[in-house]
Amino acid sequence: MAMSYRFSLGGQSHHFPDLKTLMAKASPMRSGDYLAAIGAANATERVAAQCCLAELPLKTFVNELIIPYEQDEVSRLIIDSHDPVAFASISQLTVGDFRNWLLLDSTDSATLAAVAPGITPEMAAAVSKIMRNQDLIVAAAKCKVTSAFRSTIGLPGHLSGRLQPNHPTDDLRGIAASMLDGLLYGCGDAVIGVNPVSDSLPRLKALYHMLDEVISHYQIPTQSCVLTHVTNQIELMNQGAPVDLVFQSIAGTQAANSSFGIDLKLLAEAQEAALALKRGTVGENVMYFETGQGSALSANAHHGVDQQTCEARAYAVARRFKPLLVNTVVGFIGPEYLYDGKQILRAGLEDHFCGKLLGLPMGCDVCYTNHAEADQDDMDNLMILLANAGLTFLMGVPGGDDVMLSYQSTSFHDILMLRQLLSLKPAPEFALWLEKMQISDHQGRPQSLDSNHSLVRELPKLLNVS
């Protein structure tokens, strides 16, 4: 039976009929929650909800589900996978106590890793709602999460990059040019991942073979991915395609995942198929997930739950499959969900914090659509904040402008700048390859290159393009 909640503020009593209402009213302002008609009526109600939430015991989120257990397989996953032993050390805390505990100097990386299996997504979402931006940065920076396939991702002092060589017609020459550009900037250690235009299986198979040929020929310690639907990837693995990582967009409710054409059983089938290929060299994390606030609402599958809590629940799905990479595509859906640069920045910090707290290798596509009230200065601010918060990887798109998906993101130059500014390194295996290829020196500094460099000279010939 759902409980109701009350809190008095300034002589006025505020009533919240259930937990999901309390969570929604406590959320920092964002346009998606108002589109769903669940946001706080005003700042006073938001503060009252945050104060009420701060006094709530963490145990509440195990005993009262915001989406009923019997109605939603994500809710069942959250409860069935909850580790009471890991939870024991924080089980007596309120949400406010939890925030204070996260910020203690004595709460270190090892402690956070030990309690992660006992933290539910709703606990992470709740505490994030009462944290300032600096709190989200400080706490996330203490969460150390590593994963591995052919490169080791997430080590302290490292920042990886996804090389995203998209092309509006899947033209191999355009993809090759973007790959060359990214590699020469030291990008691609997280994954070389193409968003294809076509869902034609022969065309997708050709993309897989092209990426595999480049990686194999140059012995690049990285992994490839073609971001098509998971059912296509399963079929292509059955046909013998060289699939490294399995990609899928995921969400925080069963209904939203159904709108993507997936469920937990299908993801498990894909993971099993990829593991059977045994293509990794330093690890077996074969899954790559992308998420984003607003996806459940856009599918009318949010059950009246605020978009940030729905997003955190998506991380329970990701955690189940031990991914190499999880990427919150923070500003991609549009201003209907995150209106401006301020809302995008806050959402990016929340997503990164919640994912890392739950034990995930979190990256971020720091991005915006052209009809949002945001610009590249907003993206600069967010990527610098996230890099200081221990971001696992960032997107590398030529010029920061994706000509296929038609949105603005971050560039190869941005990743290089962050590494130089904050003394961060690529994945160790990839750093050694960059030095071997004379793209950077032993201290990670980029080197001057000319047209005689083997990548510049050989890559077009390898792909039979000019």
Short mmCIF file of C-alpha atoms in Angstrom, two decimals:
data_model
loop_
_atom_site.label_atom_id
_atom_site.label_comp_id
_atom_site.label_asym_id
_atom_site.label_seq_id
_atom_site.Cartn_x
_atom_site.Cartn_y
_atom_site.Cartn_z
CA MET A 1 0.00 0.00 0.00
CA ALA A 2 1.46 3.37 -1.03
CA MET A 3 2.12 5.91 1.70
CA SER A 4 1.42 9.63 1.46
CA TYR A 5 3.85 12.29 2.62
CA ARG A 6 3.46 15.72 4.20
CA PHE A 7 5.90 18.52 4.95
CA SER A 8 5.29 21.94 6.46
CA LEU A 9 7.30 24.87 5.15
CA GLY A 10 6.78 28.50 6.08
CA GLY A 11 3.52 27.70 7.83
CA GLN A 12 2.11 25.93 4.77
CA SER A 13 1.50 22.17 4.67
CA HIS A 14 2.44 20.38 1.45
CA HIS A 15 0.88 17.00 0.63
CA PHE A 16 2.41 14.40 -1.69
CA PRO A 17 0.05 11.44 -2.25
CA ASP A 18 2.72 8.86 -3.05
CA LEU A 19 6.44 8.34 -3.50
CA LYS A 20 6.56 8.97 -7.24
CA THR A 21 4.77 12.31 -6.75
CA LEU A 22 7.24 13.29 -4.04
CA MET A 23 10.16 12.38 -6.31
CA ALA A 24 8.73 14.35 -9.23
CA LYS A 25 8.04 17.46 -7.16
CA ALA A 26 11.58 17.33 -5.69
CA SER A 27 13.26 17.29 -9.13
CA PRO A 28 15.12 20.39 -10.26
CA MET A 29 13.15 22.16 -12.99
CA ARG A 30 13.11 20.61 -16.42
CA SER A 31 10.70 20.98 -19.29
CA GLY A 32 9.91 17.27 -19.65
CA ASP A 33 8.36 17.02 -16.21
CA TYR A 34 6.10 19.98 -17.03
CA LEU A 35 5.20 18.40 -20.36
CA ALA A 36 4.08 15.40 -18.28
CA ALA A 37 2.27 17.72 -15.81
CA ILE A 38 4.11 16.29 -12.81
CA GLY A 39 6.63 19.04 -11.95
CA ALA A 40 6.47 21.19 -8.83
CA ALA A 41 3.92 24.00 -8.97
CA ASN A 42 6.52 26.52 -7.82
CA ALA A 43 9.90 26.80 -6.10
CA THR A 44 8.30 26.62 -2.65
CA GLU A 45 6.68 23.27 -3.39
CA ARG A 46 9.97 21.99 -4.87
CA VAL A 47 11.90 22.93 -1.71
CA ALA A 48 9.21 21.37 0.50
CA ALA A 49 9.44 18.14 -1.51
CA GLN A 50 13.23 18.14 -1.31
CA CYS A 51 13.13 18.66 2.47
CA CYS A 52 10.55 15.88 2.82
CA LEU A 53 12.63 13.59 0.62
CA ALA A 54 15.75 14.30 2.68
CA GLU A 55 14.01 12.91 5.79
CA LEU A 56 12.93 9.71 4.04
CA PRO A 57 14.71 6.47 5.11
CA LEU A 58 16.55 4.72 2.30
CA LYS A 59 14.63 1.55 3.23
CA THR A 60 11.53 3.21 1.81
CA PHE A 61 12.77 2.56 -1.73
CA VAL A 62 12.99 -1.19 -1.11
CA ASN A 63 9.55 -1.36 0.50
CA GLU A 64 7.60 1.01 -1.77
CA LEU A 65 8.06 0.77 -5.54
CA ILE A 66 7.22 3.70 -7.77
CA ILE A 67 6.13 1.24 -10.49
CA PRO A 68 4.52 -1.95 -9.10
CA TYR A 69 6.57 -5.15 -9.11
CA GLU A 70 3.91 -7.17 -10.90
CA GLN A 71 3.50 -4.61 -13.70
CA ASP A 72 7.07 -3.97 -14.76
CA GLU A 73 10.06 -6.24 -15.35
CA VAL A 74 12.50 -3.42 -14.59
CA SER A 75 10.94 -3.09 -11.12
CA ARG A 76 11.29 -6.85 -10.69
CA LEU A 77 14.93 -6.65 -11.79
CA ILE A 78 15.64 -3.85 -9.30
CA ILE A 79 14.16 -5.73 -6.34
CA ASP A 80 15.34 -9.22 -7.28
CA SER A 81 18.93 -8.05 -7.80
CA HIS A 82 19.11 -5.86 -4.69
CA ASP A 83 21.94 -6.97 -2.39
CA PRO A 84 20.84 -6.63 1.27
CA VAL A 85 24.35 -7.39 2.55
CA ALA A 86 25.86 -4.52 0.54
CA PHE A 87 22.97 -2.31 1.65
CA ALA A 88 23.39 -3.10 5.35
CA SER A 89 26.03 -0.46 6.07
CA ILE A 90 23.79 2.38 4.81
CA SER A 91 20.38 0.89 5.57
CA GLN A 92 19.80 3.13 8.62
CA LEU A 93 20.41 6.35 6.69
CA THR A 94 17.86 8.81 5.43
CA VAL A 95 18.26 10.33 1.96
CA GLY A 96 19.78 13.43 3.58
CA ASP A 97 22.14 11.32 5.67
CA PHE A 98 23.09 9.44 2.52
CA ARG A 99 24.06 12.68 0.80
CA ASN A 100 26.25 13.66 3.76
CA TRP A 101 27.80 10.18 3.88
CA LEU A 102 28.67 10.30 0.16
CA LEU A 103 30.57 13.55 0.67
CA LEU A 104 32.60 12.38 3.71
CA ASP A 105 36.34 12.09 3.09
CA SER A 106 36.19 8.66 4.72
CA THR A 107 33.74 7.42 2.09
CA ASP A 108 36.31 6.40 -0.48
CA SER A 109 36.26 4.55 -3.79
CA ALA A 110 36.51 1.10 -2.22
CA THR A 111 33.63 1.85 0.14
CA LEU A 112 31.44 3.10 -2.71
CA ALA A 113 32.20 0.04 -4.82
CA ALA A 114 31.27 -2.23 -1.91
CA VAL A 115 27.86 -0.62 -1.34
CA ALA A 116 26.94 -0.16 -5.03
CA PRO A 117 25.02 -3.48 -5.32
CA GLY A 118 22.87 -2.37 -2.39
CA ILE A 119 21.89 0.97 -3.95
CA THR A 120 18.73 0.99 -6.04
CA PRO A 121 18.25 3.45 -8.92
CA GLU A 122 15.53 5.23 -6.96
CA MET A 123 17.92 5.77 -4.04
CA ALA A 124 20.48 7.26 -6.41
CA ALA A 125 17.87 9.47 -8.07
CA ALA A 126 16.48 10.61 -4.72
CA VAL A 127 19.82 11.68 -3.28
CA SER A 128 20.79 13.43 -6.53
CA LYS A 129 17.67 15.62 -6.23
CA ILE A 130 18.94 17.18 -3.00
CA MET A 131 22.54 17.62 -4.16
CA ARG A 132 24.14 20.72 -5.64
CA ASN A 133 26.11 20.44 -8.86
CA GLN A 134 29.39 20.44 -6.95
CA ASP A 135 28.10 17.59 -4.76
CA LEU A 136 27.33 15.52 -7.86
CA ILE A 137 30.84 16.18 -9.20
CA VAL A 138 32.67 15.41 -5.96
CA ALA A 139 30.77 12.19 -5.24
CA ALA A 140 30.97 10.89 -8.81
CA ALA A 141 34.72 11.53 -8.93
CA LYS A 142 35.15 9.08 -6.05
CA CYS A 143 33.37 6.27 -7.92
CA LYS A 144 35.96 4.22 -9.81
CA VAL A 145 34.49 1.83 -12.37
CA THR A 146 36.56 -0.09 -14.91
CA SER A 147 35.57 -2.31 -17.82
CA ALA A 148 37.53 -3.99 -20.60
CA PHE A 149 37.33 -5.64 -24.00
CA ARG A 150 40.44 -4.86 -26.08
CA SER A 151 41.16 -1.69 -24.11
CA THR A 152 40.71 -0.99 -20.41
CA ILE A 153 38.19 1.77 -19.80
CA GLY A 154 37.69 3.91 -16.70
CA LEU A 155 41.02 3.75 -14.93
CA PRO A 156 41.76 6.75 -12.65
CA GLY A 157 43.48 9.55 -14.53
CA HIS A 158 42.18 8.42 -17.91
CA LEU A 159 39.58 9.75 -20.35
CA SER A 160 38.54 7.67 -23.35
CA GLY A 161 36.80 8.74 -26.54
CA ARG A 162 34.25 7.19 -28.84
CA LEU A 163 35.25 7.81 -32.43
CA GLN A 164 31.90 8.46 -34.18
CA PRO A 165 32.54 8.47 -37.95
CA ASN A 166 28.92 8.79 -39.09
CA HIS A 167 28.03 9.63 -42.68
CA PRO A 168 24.62 10.61 -44.13
CA THR A 169 24.81 7.91 -46.82
CA ASP A 170 27.09 5.38 -45.04
CA ASP A 171 29.71 6.22 -47.68
CA LEU A 172 32.93 4.35 -46.92
CA ARG A 173 35.06 7.28 -48.08
CA GLY A 174 33.37 9.65 -45.63
CA ILE A 175 33.58 7.12 -42.81
CA ALA A 176 37.25 6.48 -43.60
CA ALA A 177 38.03 10.20 -43.54
CA SER A 178 36.39 10.61 -40.13
CA MET A 179 38.17 7.53 -38.76
CA LEU A 180 41.51 8.85 -39.95
CA ASP A 181 40.80 12.25 -38.41
CA GLY A 182 39.83 10.75 -35.06
CA LEU A 183 42.75 8.33 -34.83
CA LEU A 184 45.26 11.08 -35.60
CA TYR A 185 43.82 13.06 -32.67
CA GLY A 186 44.26 10.06 -30.37
CA CYS A 187 40.55 9.26 -30.27
CA GLY A 188 38.82 5.88 -30.48
CA ASP A 189 39.97 3.97 -27.42
CA ALA A 190 36.42 3.57 -26.06
CA VAL A 191 34.96 2.35 -29.35
CA ILE A 192 34.83 3.14 -33.04
CA GLY A 193 31.07 3.25 -33.39
CA VAL A 194 29.05 4.02 -36.52
CA ASN A 195 25.39 5.05 -36.44
CA PRO A 196 24.26 3.61 -39.79
CA VAL A 197 21.64 5.19 -42.02
CA SER A 198 20.58 1.88 -43.51
CA ASP A 199 19.12 -1.18 -41.79
CA SER A 200 20.01 -3.34 -44.78
CA LEU A 201 21.74 -6.42 -43.39
CA PRO A 202 24.25 -6.67 -46.29
CA ARG A 203 25.15 -3.00 -45.83
CA LEU A 204 25.50 -3.41 -42.07
CA LYS A 205 27.65 -6.49 -42.59
CA ALA A 206 29.92 -4.52 -44.91
CA LEU A 207 30.34 -1.85 -42.23
CA TYR A 208 31.31 -4.47 -39.66
CA HIS A 209 33.90 -5.98 -41.98
CA MET A 210 35.33 -2.58 -42.89
CA LEU A 211 35.76 -1.58 -39.23
CA ASP A 212 37.26 -4.95 -38.39
CA GLU A 213 39.70 -4.73 -41.29
CA VAL A 214 41.03 -1.36 -40.15
CA ILE A 215 41.34 -2.45 -36.50
CA SER A 216 43.02 -5.72 -37.46
CA HIS A 217 45.38 -4.25 -40.06
CA TYR A 218 46.72 -1.59 -37.72
CA GLN A 219 46.39 -3.79 -34.61
CA ILE A 220 44.45 -1.06 -32.85
CA PRO A 221 43.58 -2.06 -29.26
CA THR A 222 39.98 -0.96 -29.48
CA GLN A 223 36.56 -2.33 -30.37
CA SER A 224 34.02 -1.54 -33.07
CA CYS A 225 30.26 -1.21 -32.99
CA VAL A 226 27.51 -0.60 -35.54
CA LEU A 227 24.60 0.99 -33.73
CA THR A 228 21.72 -0.86 -35.32
CA HIS A 229 18.88 -2.65 -33.53
CA VAL A 230 19.92 -5.57 -31.37
CA THR A 231 17.92 -8.04 -33.46
CA ASN A 232 19.98 -7.07 -36.51
CA GLN A 233 23.16 -7.61 -34.53
CA ILE A 234 22.05 -11.07 -33.41
CA GLU A 235 21.24 -12.03 -37.01
CA LEU A 236 24.58 -10.68 -38.24
CA MET A 237 26.46 -12.63 -35.57
CA ASN A 238 24.61 -15.74 -36.78
CA GLN A 239 25.88 -14.88 -40.28
CA GLY A 240 29.48 -14.66 -39.07
CA ALA A 241 29.90 -10.88 -38.96
CA PRO A 242 32.85 -9.69 -36.81
CA VAL A 243 30.77 -8.10 -34.02
CA ASP A 244 32.74 -6.76 -31.06
CA LEU A 245 30.21 -4.83 -28.97
CA VAL A 246 26.44 -5.24 -28.97
CA PHE A 247 24.64 -1.89 -28.89
CA GLN A 248 21.13 -1.02 -27.78
CA SER A 249 19.23 2.01 -26.55
CA ILE A 250 17.51 1.20 -23.26
CA ALA A 251 15.04 2.88 -20.91
CA GLY A 252 13.82 2.60 -17.34
CA THR A 253 10.43 0.96 -17.77
CA GLN A 254 9.28 -2.24 -19.42
CA ALA A 255 6.83 -0.30 -21.57
CA ALA A 256 9.53 2.09 -22.81
CA ASN A 257 11.83 -0.80 -23.64
CA SER A 258 8.96 -2.47 -25.50
CA SER A 259 8.70 0.68 -27.61
CA PHE A 260 12.35 0.05 -28.54
CA GLY A 261 11.45 -3.52 -29.48
CA ILE A 262 13.44 -5.09 -26.64
CA ASP A 263 13.12 -6.82 -23.29
CA LEU A 264 15.56 -8.30 -20.79
CA LYS A 265 15.38 -11.74 -22.39
CA LEU A 266 16.41 -10.37 -25.79
CA LEU A 267 19.34 -8.44 -24.30
CA ALA A 268 20.50 -11.60 -22.52
CA GLU A 269 20.36 -13.51 -25.82
CA ALA A 270 22.50 -10.85 -27.50
CA GLN A 271 25.03 -10.81 -24.68
CA GLU A 272 25.36 -14.59 -24.78
CA ALA A 273 25.91 -14.53 -28.55
CA ALA A 274 28.61 -11.85 -28.31
CA LEU A 275 30.40 -13.60 -25.46
CA ALA A 276 30.47 -16.81 -27.49
CA LEU A 277 32.53 -15.06 -30.18
CA LYS A 278 35.38 -14.51 -27.67
CA ARG A 279 36.72 -11.46 -29.53
CA GLY A 280 37.97 -9.59 -26.47
CA THR A 281 41.62 -9.68 -25.47
CA VAL A 282 41.77 -8.02 -22.03
CA GLY A 283 38.15 -8.40 -20.91
CA GLU A 284 34.66 -9.71 -21.66
CA ASN A 285 32.44 -6.64 -21.32
CA VAL A 286 30.58 -6.89 -24.63
CA MET A 287 27.58 -4.56 -24.23
CA TYR A 288 27.22 -0.88 -25.13
CA PHE A 289 24.08 0.94 -23.97
CA GLU A 290 22.78 4.43 -24.65
CA THR A 291 20.18 6.22 -22.56
CA GLY A 292 18.75 9.71 -22.12
CA GLN A 293 16.31 11.60 -19.94
CA GLY A 294 12.92 11.81 -21.60
CA SER A 295 12.93 8.54 -23.54
CA ALA A 296 10.21 6.93 -21.38
CA LEU A 297 8.08 10.08 -21.50
CA SER A 298 8.46 10.38 -25.28
CA ALA A 299 7.06 6.84 -25.57
CA ASN A 300 4.22 7.65 -23.13
CA ALA A 301 5.67 4.88 -20.97
CA HIS A 302 6.76 6.76 -17.84
CA HIS A 303 3.90 5.73 -15.47
CA GLY A 304 3.79 9.26 -14.08
CA VAL A 305 7.40 8.99 -12.91
CA ASP A 306 9.74 11.96 -13.42
CA GLN A 307 12.20 11.67 -16.27
CA GLN A 308 15.35 11.67 -14.15
CA THR A 309 14.13 8.77 -11.99
CA CYS A 310 13.14 6.88 -15.14
CA GLU A 311 16.65 7.48 -16.44
CA ALA A 312 18.22 6.11 -13.27
CA ARG A 313 16.07 2.99 -13.59
CA ALA A 314 17.58 2.42 -17.05
CA TYR A 315 20.90 1.98 -15.27
CA ALA A 316 19.49 -1.08 -13.49
CA VAL A 317 18.97 -2.63 -16.92
CA ALA A 318 22.53 -1.70 -17.94
CA ARG A 319 24.02 -3.00 -14.68
CA ARG A 320 22.42 -6.40 -15.24
CA PHE A 321 24.57 -6.94 -18.35
CA LYS A 322 28.00 -5.71 -17.17
CA PRO A 323 28.59 -3.34 -20.13
CA LEU A 324 31.84 -1.96 -21.45
CA LEU A 325 30.20 1.44 -21.98
CA VAL A 326 27.05 3.30 -20.94
CA ASN A 327 26.39 6.61 -22.66
CA THR A 328 23.81 9.18 -21.59
CA VAL A 329 22.95 11.14 -24.73
CA VAL A 330 22.00 14.05 -22.57
CA GLY A 331 20.57 16.72 -24.88
CA PHE A 332 19.65 14.65 -27.93
CA ILE A 333 15.85 14.35 -27.63
CA GLY A 334 15.26 18.09 -27.58
CA PRO A 335 14.02 21.10 -25.62
CA GLU A 336 10.67 19.44 -24.92
CA TYR A 337 12.56 17.42 -22.29
CA LEU A 338 15.61 19.54 -21.46
CA TYR A 339 14.86 23.10 -22.47
CA ASP A 340 18.17 24.95 -22.29
CA GLY A 341 21.87 24.73 -21.49
CA LYS A 342 21.25 24.91 -17.74
CA GLN A 343 18.84 21.98 -17.76
CA ILE A 344 21.14 19.95 -20.03
CA LEU A 345 24.12 20.62 -17.76
CA ARG A 346 22.24 19.59 -14.62
CA ALA A 347 20.88 16.44 -16.29
CA GLY A 348 24.35 15.43 -17.48
CA LEU A 349 25.79 15.72 -13.98
CA GLU A 350 22.84 13.81 -12.49
CA ASP A 351 23.07 10.98 -15.01
CA HIS A 352 26.81 10.61 -14.62
CA PHE A 353 26.57 10.60 -10.82
CA CYS A 354 23.72 8.09 -10.67
CA GLY A 355 25.35 5.73 -13.16
CA LYS A 356 28.74 5.79 -11.47
CA LEU A 357 27.14 5.35 -8.02
CA LEU A 358 25.39 2.23 -9.31
CA GLY A 359 28.70 0.86 -10.59
CA LEU A 360 28.53 1.66 -14.30
CA PRO A 361 31.26 2.88 -16.71
CA MET A 362 29.47 6.13 -17.56
CA GLY A 363 30.20 8.28 -20.55
CA CYS A 364 28.26 11.21 -21.91
CA ASP A 365 27.32 12.54 -25.30
CA VAL A 366 27.50 16.22 -24.35
CA CYS A 367 25.11 17.44 -27.01
CA TYR A 368 22.14 19.56 -28.00
CA THR A 369 19.71 19.86 -30.87
CA ASN A 370 19.64 22.98 -32.98
CA HIS A 371 16.21 24.06 -31.68
CA ALA A 372 17.28 23.99 -27.99
CA GLU A 373 18.20 27.11 -26.05
CA ALA A 374 21.83 26.03 -25.85
CA ASP A 375 25.11 26.59 -27.65
CA GLN A 376 28.65 25.25 -27.73
CA ASP A 377 29.69 27.32 -24.70
CA ASP A 378 27.15 25.35 -22.65
CA MET A 379 28.66 22.12 -23.95
CA ASP A 380 32.17 23.33 -23.08
CA ASN A 381 31.04 23.97 -19.52
CA LEU A 382 29.43 20.54 -19.14
CA MET A 383 32.30 18.54 -20.63
CA ILE A 384 34.86 20.26 -18.38
CA LEU A 385 32.70 19.62 -15.32
CA LEU A 386 32.17 15.99 -16.28
CA ALA A 387 35.88 15.43 -16.93
CA ASN A 388 36.57 16.68 -13.40
CA ALA A 389 33.83 14.34 -12.14
CA GLY A 390 35.68 11.32 -13.52
CA LEU A 391 33.82 10.85 -16.81
CA THR A 392 34.71 7.52 -18.41
CA PHE A 393 34.44 8.56 -22.05
CA LEU A 394 33.29 11.37 -24.32
CA MET A 395 32.04 11.46 -27.90
CA GLY A 396 34.37 12.44 -30.71
CA VAL A 397 32.54 13.76 -33.78
CA PRO A 398 34.33 15.61 -36.62
CA GLY A 399 34.04 19.30 -35.80
CA GLY A 400 31.51 18.53 -33.06
CA ASP A 401 28.77 18.47 -35.73
CA ASP A 402 27.18 15.14 -36.62
CA VAL A 403 26.21 15.46 -40.27
CA MET A 404 24.13 12.28 -40.21
CA LEU A 405 22.15 12.67 -36.96
CA SER A 406 21.99 16.48 -37.33
CA TYR A 407 22.89 17.49 -33.80
CA GLN A 408 25.78 19.21 -32.07
CA SER A 409 28.19 17.19 -29.93
CA THR A 410 31.85 17.21 -28.90
CA SER A 411 34.85 16.85 -31.18
CA PHE A 412 38.18 15.03 -31.36
CA HIS A 413 39.76 18.38 -30.49
CA ASP A 414 37.68 18.57 -27.30
CA ILE A 415 38.95 15.21 -26.06
CA LEU A 416 42.54 16.21 -26.79
CA MET A 417 42.01 19.52 -24.96
CA LEU A 418 40.57 17.83 -21.86
CA ARG A 419 43.43 15.34 -21.72
CA GLN A 420 45.99 18.15 -21.93
CA LEU A 421 44.15 20.48 -19.53
CA LEU A 422 43.53 17.89 -16.82
CA SER A 423 46.53 15.57 -17.41
CA LEU A 424 44.31 12.68 -18.47
CA LYS A 425 45.38 9.75 -20.63
CA PRO A 426 43.79 7.41 -23.16
CA ALA A 427 43.26 3.77 -22.21
CA PRO A 428 46.72 2.31 -21.46
CA GLU A 429 46.69 -0.19 -24.34
CA PHE A 430 45.64 2.55 -26.76
CA ALA A 431 48.25 4.97 -25.40
CA LEU A 432 50.98 2.45 -26.21
CA TRP A 433 49.60 2.07 -29.73
CA LEU A 434 49.56 5.86 -30.23
CA GLU A 435 53.20 5.98 -29.21
CA LYS A 436 54.07 3.06 -31.47
CA MET A 437 52.36 4.81 -34.39
CA GLN A 438 54.19 8.07 -33.50
CA ILE A 439 50.84 9.87 -33.12
CA SER A 440 51.89 10.87 -29.61
CA ASP A 441 55.11 10.62 -27.61
CA HIS A 442 55.72 8.62 -24.43
CA GLN A 443 54.26 11.49 -22.38
CA GLY A 444 51.09 11.53 -24.45
CA ARG A 445 51.86 14.76 -26.30
CA PRO A 446 50.58 14.85 -29.92
CA GLN A 447 53.22 14.74 -32.63
CA SER A 448 53.40 16.54 -35.95
CA LEU A 449 52.37 14.26 -38.79
CA ASP A 450 52.56 14.51 -42.58
CA SER A 451 51.16 12.74 -45.61
CA ASN A 452 53.80 10.01 -45.34
CA HIS A 453 52.37 8.70 -42.07
CA SER A 454 51.20 5.12 -42.55
CA LEU A 455 47.62 5.85 -41.54
CA VAL A 456 47.33 8.71 -44.03
CA ARG A 457 49.07 6.74 -46.76
CA GLU A 458 47.55 3.31 -46.31
CA LEU A 459 44.03 3.70 -44.93
CA PRO A 460 42.40 4.81 -48.22
CA LYS A 461 44.12 1.97 -50.07
CA LEU A 462 43.10 -0.53 -47.40
CA LEU A 463 39.45 0.44 -47.84
CA ASN A 464 39.80 0.71 -51.61
CA VAL A 465 38.73 4.37 -51.55
CA SER A 466 40.46 7.56 -52.62
#
